JSON list of C-alpha atoms in Angstrom, two decimals:
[
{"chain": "A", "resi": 1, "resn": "UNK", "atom": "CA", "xyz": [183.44, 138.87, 79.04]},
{"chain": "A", "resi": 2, "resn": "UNK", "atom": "CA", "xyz": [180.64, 136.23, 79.66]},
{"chain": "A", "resi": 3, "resn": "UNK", "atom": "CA", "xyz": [181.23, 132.67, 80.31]},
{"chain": "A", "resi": 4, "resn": "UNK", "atom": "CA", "xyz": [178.73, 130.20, 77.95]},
{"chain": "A", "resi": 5, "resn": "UNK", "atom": "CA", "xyz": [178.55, 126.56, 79.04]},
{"chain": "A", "resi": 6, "resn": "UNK", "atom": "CA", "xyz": [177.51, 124.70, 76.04]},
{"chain": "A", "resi": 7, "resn": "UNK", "atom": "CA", "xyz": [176.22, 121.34, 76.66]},
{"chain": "A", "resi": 8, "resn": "UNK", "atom": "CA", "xyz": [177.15, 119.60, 73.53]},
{"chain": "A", "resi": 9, "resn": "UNK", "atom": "CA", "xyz": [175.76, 116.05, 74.83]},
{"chain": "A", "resi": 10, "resn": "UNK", "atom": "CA", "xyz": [173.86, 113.33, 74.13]},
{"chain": "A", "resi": 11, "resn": "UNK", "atom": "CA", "xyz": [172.49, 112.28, 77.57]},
{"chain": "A", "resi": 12, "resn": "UNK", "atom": "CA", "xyz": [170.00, 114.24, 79.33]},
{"chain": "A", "resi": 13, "resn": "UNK", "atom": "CA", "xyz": [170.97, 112.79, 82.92]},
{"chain": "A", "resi": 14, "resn": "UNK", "atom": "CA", "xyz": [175.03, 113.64, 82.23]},
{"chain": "A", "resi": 15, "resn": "UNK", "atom": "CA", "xyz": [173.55, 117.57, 81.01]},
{"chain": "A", "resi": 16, "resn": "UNK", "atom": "CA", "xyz": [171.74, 118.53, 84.43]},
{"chain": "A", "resi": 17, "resn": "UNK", "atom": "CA", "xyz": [174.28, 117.07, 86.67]},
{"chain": "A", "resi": 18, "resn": "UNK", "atom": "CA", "xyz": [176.98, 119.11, 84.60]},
{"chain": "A", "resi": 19, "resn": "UNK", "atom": "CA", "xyz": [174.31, 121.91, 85.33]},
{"chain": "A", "resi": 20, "resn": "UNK", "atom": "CA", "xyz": [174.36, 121.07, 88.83]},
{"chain": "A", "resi": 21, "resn": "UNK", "atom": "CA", "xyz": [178.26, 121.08, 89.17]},
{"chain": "A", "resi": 22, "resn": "UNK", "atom": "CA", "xyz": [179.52, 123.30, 87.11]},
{"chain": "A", "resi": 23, "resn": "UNK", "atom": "CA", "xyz": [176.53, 126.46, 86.09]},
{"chain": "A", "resi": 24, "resn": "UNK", "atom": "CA", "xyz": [177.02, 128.41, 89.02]},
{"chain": "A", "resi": 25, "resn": "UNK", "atom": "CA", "xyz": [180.66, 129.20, 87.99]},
{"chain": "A", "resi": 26, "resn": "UNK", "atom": "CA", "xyz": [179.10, 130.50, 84.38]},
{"chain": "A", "resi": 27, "resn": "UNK", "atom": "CA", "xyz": [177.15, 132.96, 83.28]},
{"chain": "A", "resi": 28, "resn": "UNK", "atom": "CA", "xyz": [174.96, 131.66, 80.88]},
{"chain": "A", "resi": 29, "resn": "UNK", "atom": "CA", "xyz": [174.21, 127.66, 79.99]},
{"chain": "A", "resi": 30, "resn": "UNK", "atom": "CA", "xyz": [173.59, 126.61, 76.75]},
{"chain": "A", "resi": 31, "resn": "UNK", "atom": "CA", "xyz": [171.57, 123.51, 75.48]},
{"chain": "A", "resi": 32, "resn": "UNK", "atom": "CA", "xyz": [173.27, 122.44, 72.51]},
{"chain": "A", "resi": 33, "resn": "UNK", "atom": "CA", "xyz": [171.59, 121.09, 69.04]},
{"chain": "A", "resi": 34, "resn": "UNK", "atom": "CA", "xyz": [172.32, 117.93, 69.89]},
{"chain": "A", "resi": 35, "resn": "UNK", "atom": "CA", "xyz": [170.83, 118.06, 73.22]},
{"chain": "A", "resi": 36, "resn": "UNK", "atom": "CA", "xyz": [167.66, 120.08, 71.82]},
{"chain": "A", "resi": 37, "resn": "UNK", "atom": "CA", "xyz": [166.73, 117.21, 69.76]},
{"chain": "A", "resi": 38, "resn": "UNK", "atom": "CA", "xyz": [167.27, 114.27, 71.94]},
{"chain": "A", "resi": 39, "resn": "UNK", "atom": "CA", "xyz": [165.54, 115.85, 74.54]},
{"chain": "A", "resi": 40, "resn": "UNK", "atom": "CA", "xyz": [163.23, 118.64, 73.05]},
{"chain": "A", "resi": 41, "resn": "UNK", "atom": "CA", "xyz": [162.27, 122.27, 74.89]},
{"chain": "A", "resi": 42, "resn": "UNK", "atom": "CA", "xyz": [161.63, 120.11, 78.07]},
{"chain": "A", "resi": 43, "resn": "UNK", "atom": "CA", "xyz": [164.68, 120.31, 79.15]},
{"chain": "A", "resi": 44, "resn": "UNK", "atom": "CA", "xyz": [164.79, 124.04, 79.54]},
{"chain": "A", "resi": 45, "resn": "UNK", "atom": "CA", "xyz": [161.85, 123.46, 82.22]},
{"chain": "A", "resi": 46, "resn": "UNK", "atom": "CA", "xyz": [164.86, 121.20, 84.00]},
{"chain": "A", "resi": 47, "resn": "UNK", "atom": "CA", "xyz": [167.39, 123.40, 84.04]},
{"chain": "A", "resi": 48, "resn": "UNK", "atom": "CA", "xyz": [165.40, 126.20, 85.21]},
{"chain": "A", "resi": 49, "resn": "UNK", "atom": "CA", "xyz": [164.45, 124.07, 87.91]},
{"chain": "A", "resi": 50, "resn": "UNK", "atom": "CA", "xyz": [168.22, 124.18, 88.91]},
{"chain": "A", "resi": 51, "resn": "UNK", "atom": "CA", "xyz": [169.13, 127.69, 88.26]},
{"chain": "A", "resi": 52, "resn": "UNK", "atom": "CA", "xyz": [165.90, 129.41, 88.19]},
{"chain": "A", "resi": 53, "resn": "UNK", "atom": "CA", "xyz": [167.50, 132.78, 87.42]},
{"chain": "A", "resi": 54, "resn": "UNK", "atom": "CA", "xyz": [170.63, 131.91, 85.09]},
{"chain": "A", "resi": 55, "resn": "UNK", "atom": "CA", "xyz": [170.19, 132.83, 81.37]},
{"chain": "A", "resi": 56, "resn": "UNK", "atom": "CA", "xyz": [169.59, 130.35, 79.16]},
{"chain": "A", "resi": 57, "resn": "UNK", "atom": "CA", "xyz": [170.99, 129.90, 75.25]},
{"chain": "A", "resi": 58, "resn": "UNK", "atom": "CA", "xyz": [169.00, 127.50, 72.72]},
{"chain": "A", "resi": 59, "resn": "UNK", "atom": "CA", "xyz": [171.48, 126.47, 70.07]},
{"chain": "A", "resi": 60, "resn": "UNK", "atom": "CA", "xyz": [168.67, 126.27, 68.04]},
{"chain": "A", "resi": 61, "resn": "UNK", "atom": "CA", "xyz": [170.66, 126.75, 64.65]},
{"chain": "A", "resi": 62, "resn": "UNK", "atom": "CA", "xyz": [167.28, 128.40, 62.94]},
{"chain": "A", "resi": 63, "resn": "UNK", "atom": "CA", "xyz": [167.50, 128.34, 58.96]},
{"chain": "A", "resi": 64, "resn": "UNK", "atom": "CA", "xyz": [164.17, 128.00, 57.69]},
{"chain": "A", "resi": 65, "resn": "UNK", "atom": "CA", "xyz": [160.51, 128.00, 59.32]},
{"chain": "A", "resi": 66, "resn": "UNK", "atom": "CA", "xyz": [161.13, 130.97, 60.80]},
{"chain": "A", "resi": 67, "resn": "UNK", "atom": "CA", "xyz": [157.72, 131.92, 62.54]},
{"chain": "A", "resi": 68, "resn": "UNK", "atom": "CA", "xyz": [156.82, 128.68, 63.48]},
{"chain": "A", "resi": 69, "resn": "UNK", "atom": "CA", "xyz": [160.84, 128.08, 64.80]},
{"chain": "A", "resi": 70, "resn": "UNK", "atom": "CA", "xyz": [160.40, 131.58, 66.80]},
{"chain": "A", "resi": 71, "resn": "UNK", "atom": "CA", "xyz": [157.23, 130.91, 67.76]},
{"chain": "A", "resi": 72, "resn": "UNK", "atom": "CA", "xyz": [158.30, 127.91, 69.59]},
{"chain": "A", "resi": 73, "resn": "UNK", "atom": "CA", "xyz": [161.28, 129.54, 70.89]},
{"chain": "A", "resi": 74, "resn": "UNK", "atom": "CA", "xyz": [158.30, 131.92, 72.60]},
{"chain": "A", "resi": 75, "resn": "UNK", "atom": "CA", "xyz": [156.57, 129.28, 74.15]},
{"chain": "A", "resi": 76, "resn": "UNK", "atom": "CA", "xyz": [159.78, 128.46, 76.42]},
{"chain": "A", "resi": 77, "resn": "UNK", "atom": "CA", "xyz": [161.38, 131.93, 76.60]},
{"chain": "A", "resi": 78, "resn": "UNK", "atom": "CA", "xyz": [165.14, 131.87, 76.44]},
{"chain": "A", "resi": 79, "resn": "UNK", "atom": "CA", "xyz": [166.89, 134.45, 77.00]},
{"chain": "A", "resi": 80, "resn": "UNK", "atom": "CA", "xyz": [169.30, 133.87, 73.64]},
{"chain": "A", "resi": 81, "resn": "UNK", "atom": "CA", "xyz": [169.08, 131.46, 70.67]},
{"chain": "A", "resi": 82, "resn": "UNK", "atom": "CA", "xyz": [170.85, 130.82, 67.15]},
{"chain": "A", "resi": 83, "resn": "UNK", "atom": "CA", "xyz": [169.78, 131.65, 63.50]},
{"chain": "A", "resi": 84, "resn": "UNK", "atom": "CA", "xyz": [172.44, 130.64, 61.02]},
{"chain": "A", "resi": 85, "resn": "UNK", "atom": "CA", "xyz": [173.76, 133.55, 59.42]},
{"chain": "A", "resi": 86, "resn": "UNK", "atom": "CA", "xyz": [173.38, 131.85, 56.01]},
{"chain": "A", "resi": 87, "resn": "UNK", "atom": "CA", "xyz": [169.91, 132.01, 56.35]},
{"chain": "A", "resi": 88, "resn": "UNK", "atom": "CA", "xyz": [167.72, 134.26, 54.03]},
{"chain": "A", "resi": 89, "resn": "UNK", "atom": "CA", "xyz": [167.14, 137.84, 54.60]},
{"chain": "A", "resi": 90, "resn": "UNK", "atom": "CA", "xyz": [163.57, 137.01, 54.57]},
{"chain": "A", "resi": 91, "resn": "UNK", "atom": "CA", "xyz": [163.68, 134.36, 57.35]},
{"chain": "A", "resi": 92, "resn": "UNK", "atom": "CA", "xyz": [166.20, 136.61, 59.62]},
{"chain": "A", "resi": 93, "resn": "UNK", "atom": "CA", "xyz": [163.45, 139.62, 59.62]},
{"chain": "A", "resi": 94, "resn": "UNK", "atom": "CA", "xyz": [160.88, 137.37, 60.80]},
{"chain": "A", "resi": 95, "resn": "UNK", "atom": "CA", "xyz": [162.35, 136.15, 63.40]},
{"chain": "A", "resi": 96, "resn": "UNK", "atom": "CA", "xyz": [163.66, 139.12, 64.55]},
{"chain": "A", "resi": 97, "resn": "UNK", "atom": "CA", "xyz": [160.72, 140.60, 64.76]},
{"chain": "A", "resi": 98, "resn": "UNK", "atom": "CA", "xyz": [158.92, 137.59, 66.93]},
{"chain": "A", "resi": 99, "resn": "UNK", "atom": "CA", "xyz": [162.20, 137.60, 69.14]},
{"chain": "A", "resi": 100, "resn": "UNK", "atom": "CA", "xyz": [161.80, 141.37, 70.03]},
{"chain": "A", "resi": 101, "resn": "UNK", "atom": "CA", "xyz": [158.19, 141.22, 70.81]},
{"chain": "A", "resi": 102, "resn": "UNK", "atom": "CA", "xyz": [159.50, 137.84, 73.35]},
{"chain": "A", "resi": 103, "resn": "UNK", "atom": "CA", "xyz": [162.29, 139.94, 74.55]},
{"chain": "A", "resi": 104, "resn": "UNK", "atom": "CA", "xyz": [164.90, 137.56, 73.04]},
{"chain": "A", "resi": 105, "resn": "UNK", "atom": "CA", "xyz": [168.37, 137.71, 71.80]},
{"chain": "A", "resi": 106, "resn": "UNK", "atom": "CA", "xyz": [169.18, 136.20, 68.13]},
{"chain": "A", "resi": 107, "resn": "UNK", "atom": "CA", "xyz": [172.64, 135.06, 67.82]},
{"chain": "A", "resi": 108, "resn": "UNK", "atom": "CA", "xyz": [173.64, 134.69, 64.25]},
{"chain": "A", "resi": 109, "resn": "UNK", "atom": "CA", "xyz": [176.34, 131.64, 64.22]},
{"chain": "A", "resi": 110, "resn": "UNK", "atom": "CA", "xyz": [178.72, 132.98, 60.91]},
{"chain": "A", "resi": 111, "resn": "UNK", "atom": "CA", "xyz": [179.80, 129.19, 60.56]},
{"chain": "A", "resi": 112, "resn": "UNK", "atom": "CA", "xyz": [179.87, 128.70, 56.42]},
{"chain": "A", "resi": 113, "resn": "UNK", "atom": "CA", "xyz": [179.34, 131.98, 55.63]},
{"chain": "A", "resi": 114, "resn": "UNK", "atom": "CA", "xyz": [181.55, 132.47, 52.30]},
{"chain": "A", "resi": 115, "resn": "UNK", "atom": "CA", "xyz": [181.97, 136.10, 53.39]},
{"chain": "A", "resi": 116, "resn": "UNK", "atom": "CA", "xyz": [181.46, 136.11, 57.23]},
{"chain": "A", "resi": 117, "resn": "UNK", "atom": "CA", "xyz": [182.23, 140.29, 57.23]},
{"chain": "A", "resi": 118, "resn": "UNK", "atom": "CA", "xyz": [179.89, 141.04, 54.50]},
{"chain": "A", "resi": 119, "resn": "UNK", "atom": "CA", "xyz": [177.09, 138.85, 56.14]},
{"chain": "A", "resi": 120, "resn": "UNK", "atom": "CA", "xyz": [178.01, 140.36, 59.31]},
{"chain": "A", "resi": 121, "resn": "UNK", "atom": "CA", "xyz": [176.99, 143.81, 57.90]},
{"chain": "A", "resi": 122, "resn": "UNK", "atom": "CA", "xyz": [173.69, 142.89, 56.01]},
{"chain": "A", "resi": 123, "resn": "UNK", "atom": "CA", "xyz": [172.78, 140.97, 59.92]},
{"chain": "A", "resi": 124, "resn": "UNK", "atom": "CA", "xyz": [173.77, 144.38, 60.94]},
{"chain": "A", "resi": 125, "resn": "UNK", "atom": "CA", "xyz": [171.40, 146.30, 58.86]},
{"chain": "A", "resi": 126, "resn": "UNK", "atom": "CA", "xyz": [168.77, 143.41, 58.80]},
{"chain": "A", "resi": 127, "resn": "UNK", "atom": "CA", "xyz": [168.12, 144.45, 62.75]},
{"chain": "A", "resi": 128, "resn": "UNK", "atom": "CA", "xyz": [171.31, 141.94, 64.48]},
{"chain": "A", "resi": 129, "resn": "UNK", "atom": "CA", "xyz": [172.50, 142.77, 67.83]},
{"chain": "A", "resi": 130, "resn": "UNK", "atom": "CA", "xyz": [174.55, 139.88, 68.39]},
{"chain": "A", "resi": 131, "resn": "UNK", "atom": "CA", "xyz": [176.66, 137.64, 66.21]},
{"chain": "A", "resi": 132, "resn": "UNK", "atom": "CA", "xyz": [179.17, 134.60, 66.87]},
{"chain": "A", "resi": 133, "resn": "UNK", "atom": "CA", "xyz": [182.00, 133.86, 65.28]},
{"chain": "A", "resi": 134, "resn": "UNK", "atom": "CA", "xyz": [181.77, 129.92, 65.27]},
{"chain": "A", "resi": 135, "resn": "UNK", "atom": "CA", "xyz": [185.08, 127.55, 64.03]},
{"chain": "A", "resi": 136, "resn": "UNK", "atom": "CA", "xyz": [184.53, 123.96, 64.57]},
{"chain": "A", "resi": 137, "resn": "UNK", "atom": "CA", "xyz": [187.95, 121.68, 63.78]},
{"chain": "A", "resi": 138, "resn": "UNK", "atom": "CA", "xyz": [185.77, 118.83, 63.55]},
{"chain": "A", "resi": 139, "resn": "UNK", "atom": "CA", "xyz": [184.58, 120.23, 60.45]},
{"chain": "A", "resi": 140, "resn": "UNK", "atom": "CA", "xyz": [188.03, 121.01, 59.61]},
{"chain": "A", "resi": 141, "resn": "UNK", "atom": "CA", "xyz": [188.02, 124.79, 60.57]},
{"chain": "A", "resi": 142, "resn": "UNK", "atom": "CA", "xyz": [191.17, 126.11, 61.69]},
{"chain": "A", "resi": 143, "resn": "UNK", "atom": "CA", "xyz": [190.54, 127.59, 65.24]},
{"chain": "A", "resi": 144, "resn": "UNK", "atom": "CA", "xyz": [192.98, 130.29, 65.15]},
{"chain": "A", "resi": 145, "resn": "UNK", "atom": "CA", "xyz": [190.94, 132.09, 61.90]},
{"chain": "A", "resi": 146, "resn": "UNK", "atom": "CA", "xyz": [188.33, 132.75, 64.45]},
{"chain": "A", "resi": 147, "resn": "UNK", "atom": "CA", "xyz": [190.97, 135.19, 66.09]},
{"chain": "A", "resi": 148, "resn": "UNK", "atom": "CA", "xyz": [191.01, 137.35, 62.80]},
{"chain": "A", "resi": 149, "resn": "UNK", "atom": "CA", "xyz": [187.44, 137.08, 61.89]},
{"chain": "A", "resi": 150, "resn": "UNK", "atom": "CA", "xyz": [186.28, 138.27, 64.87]},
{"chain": "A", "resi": 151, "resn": "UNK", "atom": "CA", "xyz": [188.64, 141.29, 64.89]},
{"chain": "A", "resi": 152, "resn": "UNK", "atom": "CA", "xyz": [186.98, 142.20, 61.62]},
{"chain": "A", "resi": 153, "resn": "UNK", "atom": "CA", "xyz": [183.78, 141.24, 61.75]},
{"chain": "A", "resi": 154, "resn": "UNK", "atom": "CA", "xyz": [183.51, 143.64, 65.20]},
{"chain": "A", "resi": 155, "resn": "UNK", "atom": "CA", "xyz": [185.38, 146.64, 63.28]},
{"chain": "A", "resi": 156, "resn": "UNK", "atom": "CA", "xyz": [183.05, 146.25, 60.34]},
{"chain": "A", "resi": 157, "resn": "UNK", "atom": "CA", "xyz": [179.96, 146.27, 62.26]},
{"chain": "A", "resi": 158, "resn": "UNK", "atom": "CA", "xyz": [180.47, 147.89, 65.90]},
{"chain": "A", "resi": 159, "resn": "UNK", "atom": "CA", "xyz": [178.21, 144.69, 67.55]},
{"chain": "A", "resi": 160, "resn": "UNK", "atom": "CA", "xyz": [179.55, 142.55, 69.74]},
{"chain": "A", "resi": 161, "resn": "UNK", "atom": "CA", "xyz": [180.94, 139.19, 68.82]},
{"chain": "A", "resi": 162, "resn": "UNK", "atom": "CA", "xyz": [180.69, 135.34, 70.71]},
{"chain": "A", "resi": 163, "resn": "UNK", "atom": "CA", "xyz": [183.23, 133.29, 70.31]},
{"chain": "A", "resi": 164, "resn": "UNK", "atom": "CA", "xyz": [182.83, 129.61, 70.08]},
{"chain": "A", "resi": 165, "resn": "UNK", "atom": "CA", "xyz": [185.18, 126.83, 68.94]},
{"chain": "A", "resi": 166, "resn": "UNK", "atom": "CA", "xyz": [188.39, 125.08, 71.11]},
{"chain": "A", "resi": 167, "resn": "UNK", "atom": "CA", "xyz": [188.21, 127.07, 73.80]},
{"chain": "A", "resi": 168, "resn": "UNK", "atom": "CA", "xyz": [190.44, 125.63, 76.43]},
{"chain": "A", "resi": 169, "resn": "UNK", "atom": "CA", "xyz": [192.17, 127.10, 79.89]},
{"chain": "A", "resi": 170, "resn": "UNK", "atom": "CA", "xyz": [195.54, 127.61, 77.71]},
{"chain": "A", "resi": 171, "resn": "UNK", "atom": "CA", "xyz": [193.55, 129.79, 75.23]},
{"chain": "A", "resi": 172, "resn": "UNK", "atom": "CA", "xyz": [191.56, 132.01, 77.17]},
{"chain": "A", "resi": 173, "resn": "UNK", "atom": "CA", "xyz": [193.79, 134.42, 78.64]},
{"chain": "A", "resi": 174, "resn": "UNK", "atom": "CA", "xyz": [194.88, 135.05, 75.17]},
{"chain": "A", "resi": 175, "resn": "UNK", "atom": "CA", "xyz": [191.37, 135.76, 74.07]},
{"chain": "A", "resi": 176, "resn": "UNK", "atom": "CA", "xyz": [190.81, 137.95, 76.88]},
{"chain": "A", "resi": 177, "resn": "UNK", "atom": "CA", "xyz": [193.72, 139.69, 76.49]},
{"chain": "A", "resi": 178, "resn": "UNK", "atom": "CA", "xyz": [193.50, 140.11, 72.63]},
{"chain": "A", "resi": 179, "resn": "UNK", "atom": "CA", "xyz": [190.00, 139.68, 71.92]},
{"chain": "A", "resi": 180, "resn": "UNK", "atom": "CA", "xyz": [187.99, 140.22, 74.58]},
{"chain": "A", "resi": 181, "resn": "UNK", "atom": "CA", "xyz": [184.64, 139.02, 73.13]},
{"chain": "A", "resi": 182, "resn": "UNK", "atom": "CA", "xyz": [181.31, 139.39, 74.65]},
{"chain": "A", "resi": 183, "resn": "UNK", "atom": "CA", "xyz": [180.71, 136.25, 75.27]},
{"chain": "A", "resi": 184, "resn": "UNK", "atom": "CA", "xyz": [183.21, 132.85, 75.16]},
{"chain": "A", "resi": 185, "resn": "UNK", "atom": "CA", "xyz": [181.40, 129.68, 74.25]},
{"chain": "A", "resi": 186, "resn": "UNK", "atom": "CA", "xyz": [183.02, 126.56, 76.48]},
{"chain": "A", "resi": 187, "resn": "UNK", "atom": "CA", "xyz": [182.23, 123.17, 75.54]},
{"chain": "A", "resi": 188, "resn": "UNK", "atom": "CA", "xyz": [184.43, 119.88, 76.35]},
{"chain": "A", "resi": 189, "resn": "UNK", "atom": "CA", "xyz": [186.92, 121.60, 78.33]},
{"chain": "A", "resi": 190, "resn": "UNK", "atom": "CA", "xyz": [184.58, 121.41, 80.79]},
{"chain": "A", "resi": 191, "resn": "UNK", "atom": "CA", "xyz": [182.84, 118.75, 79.76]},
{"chain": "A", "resi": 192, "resn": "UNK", "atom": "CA", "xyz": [185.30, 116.73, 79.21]},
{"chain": "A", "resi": 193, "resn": "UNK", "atom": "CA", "xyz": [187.22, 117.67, 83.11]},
{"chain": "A", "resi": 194, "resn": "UNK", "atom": "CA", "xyz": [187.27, 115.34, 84.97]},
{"chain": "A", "resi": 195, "resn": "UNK", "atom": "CA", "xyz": [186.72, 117.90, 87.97]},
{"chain": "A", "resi": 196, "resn": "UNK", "atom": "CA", "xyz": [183.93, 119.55, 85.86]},
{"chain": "A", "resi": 197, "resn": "UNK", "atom": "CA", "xyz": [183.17, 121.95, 89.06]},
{"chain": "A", "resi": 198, "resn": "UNK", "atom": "CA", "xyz": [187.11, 122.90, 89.71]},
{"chain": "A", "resi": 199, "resn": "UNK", "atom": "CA", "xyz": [187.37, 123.37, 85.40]},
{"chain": "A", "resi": 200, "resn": "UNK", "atom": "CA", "xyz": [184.51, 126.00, 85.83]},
{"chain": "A", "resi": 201, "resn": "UNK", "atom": "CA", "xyz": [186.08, 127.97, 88.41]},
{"chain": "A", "resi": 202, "resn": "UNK", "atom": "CA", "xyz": [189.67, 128.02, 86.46]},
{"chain": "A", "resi": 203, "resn": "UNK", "atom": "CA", "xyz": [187.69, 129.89, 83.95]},
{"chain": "A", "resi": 204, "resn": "UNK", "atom": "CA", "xyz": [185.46, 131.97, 86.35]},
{"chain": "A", "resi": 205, "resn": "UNK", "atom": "CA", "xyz": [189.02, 133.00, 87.71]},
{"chain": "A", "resi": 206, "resn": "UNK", "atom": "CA", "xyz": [190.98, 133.68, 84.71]},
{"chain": "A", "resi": 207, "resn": "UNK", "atom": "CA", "xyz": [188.14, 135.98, 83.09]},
{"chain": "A", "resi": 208, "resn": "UNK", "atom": "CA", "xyz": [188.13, 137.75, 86.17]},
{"chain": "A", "resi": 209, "resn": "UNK", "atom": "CA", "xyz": [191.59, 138.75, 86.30]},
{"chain": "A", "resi": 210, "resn": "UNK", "atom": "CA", "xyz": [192.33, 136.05, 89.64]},
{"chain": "A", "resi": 211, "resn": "UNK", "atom": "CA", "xyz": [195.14, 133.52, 89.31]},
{"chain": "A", "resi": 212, "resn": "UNK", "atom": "CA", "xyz": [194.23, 129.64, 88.78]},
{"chain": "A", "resi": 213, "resn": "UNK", "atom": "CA", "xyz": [196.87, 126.87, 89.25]},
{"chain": "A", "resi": 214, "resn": "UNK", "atom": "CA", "xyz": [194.77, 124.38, 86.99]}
]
């Protein structure tokens, strides 16, 4: 299970030194929407800089456009980005196609998806290798619904599943233990530490089966 640091922020300065402290206890770092349009594709350039070889995530939440949107995810090669899963079948072939020839990984985010399974299967069949099951209580999802959609969006489609939403160090032994997705998706628990380095490593330890006092 893979570690995502998702840096859901609004200050360019605050992202790279939470880079700096806390990316070498993850596995992959994640500029969030937010960040992507305060700051633009530049900062992937900077983070790079930091952790030349560390795989980087573009949240880049892709629902229209699509050549020109995977076109410029080309031009600064991620190793992963988002397409909204509501987007149409259409716009999800062509940028699967442009993502293969960049050797790039599409995550499809299943937030508002009326029937997250059913999309999950068309993804499937539209080309998807990778989807993430996203529940966000500030838009009044209920976190523990992720637990159940993920179960059977993975059953329905064999792919494996990310996991984003609430993730704190009280939850993630439990979604080790009875989920075990492919990737987690961490956001202000780190973020929001106020050991940001130390809140890193709990996780680091706890997903690989080490015992943490924090």
């Amino acid at each position: 299970m893979k570690i995502q640091l998702a840096l859901d922020l609004l200050d360019r300065q605050q992202a790279l030194t939470v880079v700096r402290e806390a990316g070498a206890q993850v596995d992959i770092i994640e500029v969030g929407t937010s960040l992507l349009k305060l700051c633009g594709i530049s900062i992937v350039g900077e983070i790079r800089a930091i952790f030349p070889d560390k795989p980087l995530f573009l949240d880049m939440k892709i629902i229209d456009g699509p050549e020109r949107e995977a076109t410029l995810m080309a031009h600064c090669r991620p190793d992963y980005y988002s397409m909204l899963a509501v987007a149409s079948d259409t716009a999800v072939s062509k940028v699967l196609a442009i993502a293969w020839k960049n050797q790039a990984q599409v995550v499809f985010d299943l937030q508002s998806a009326s029937d997250p399974v059913q999309r999950a299967v068309e993804l499937k069949a539209l080309g998807a290798t990778l989807l993430c099951v996203h529940k966000n209580d500030d838009c009044g999802d209920d976190p523990r619904e992720a637990f159940r959609e993920l179960i059977a969006v993975r059953a329905a489609t064999g792919l494996p599943v990310a996991l984003a939403g609430g993730i704190s160090l009280e939850s993630i032994g439990e979604i080790q233990q009875q989920l075990a997705p492919e990737i987690v998706i961490v956001g202000g628990a780190i973020l929001n530490a106020a050991d940001r380095a130390h809140a890193a490593s709990a996780f680091r330890k706890i997903v690989s089966g080490k015992r943490t006092s924090a």
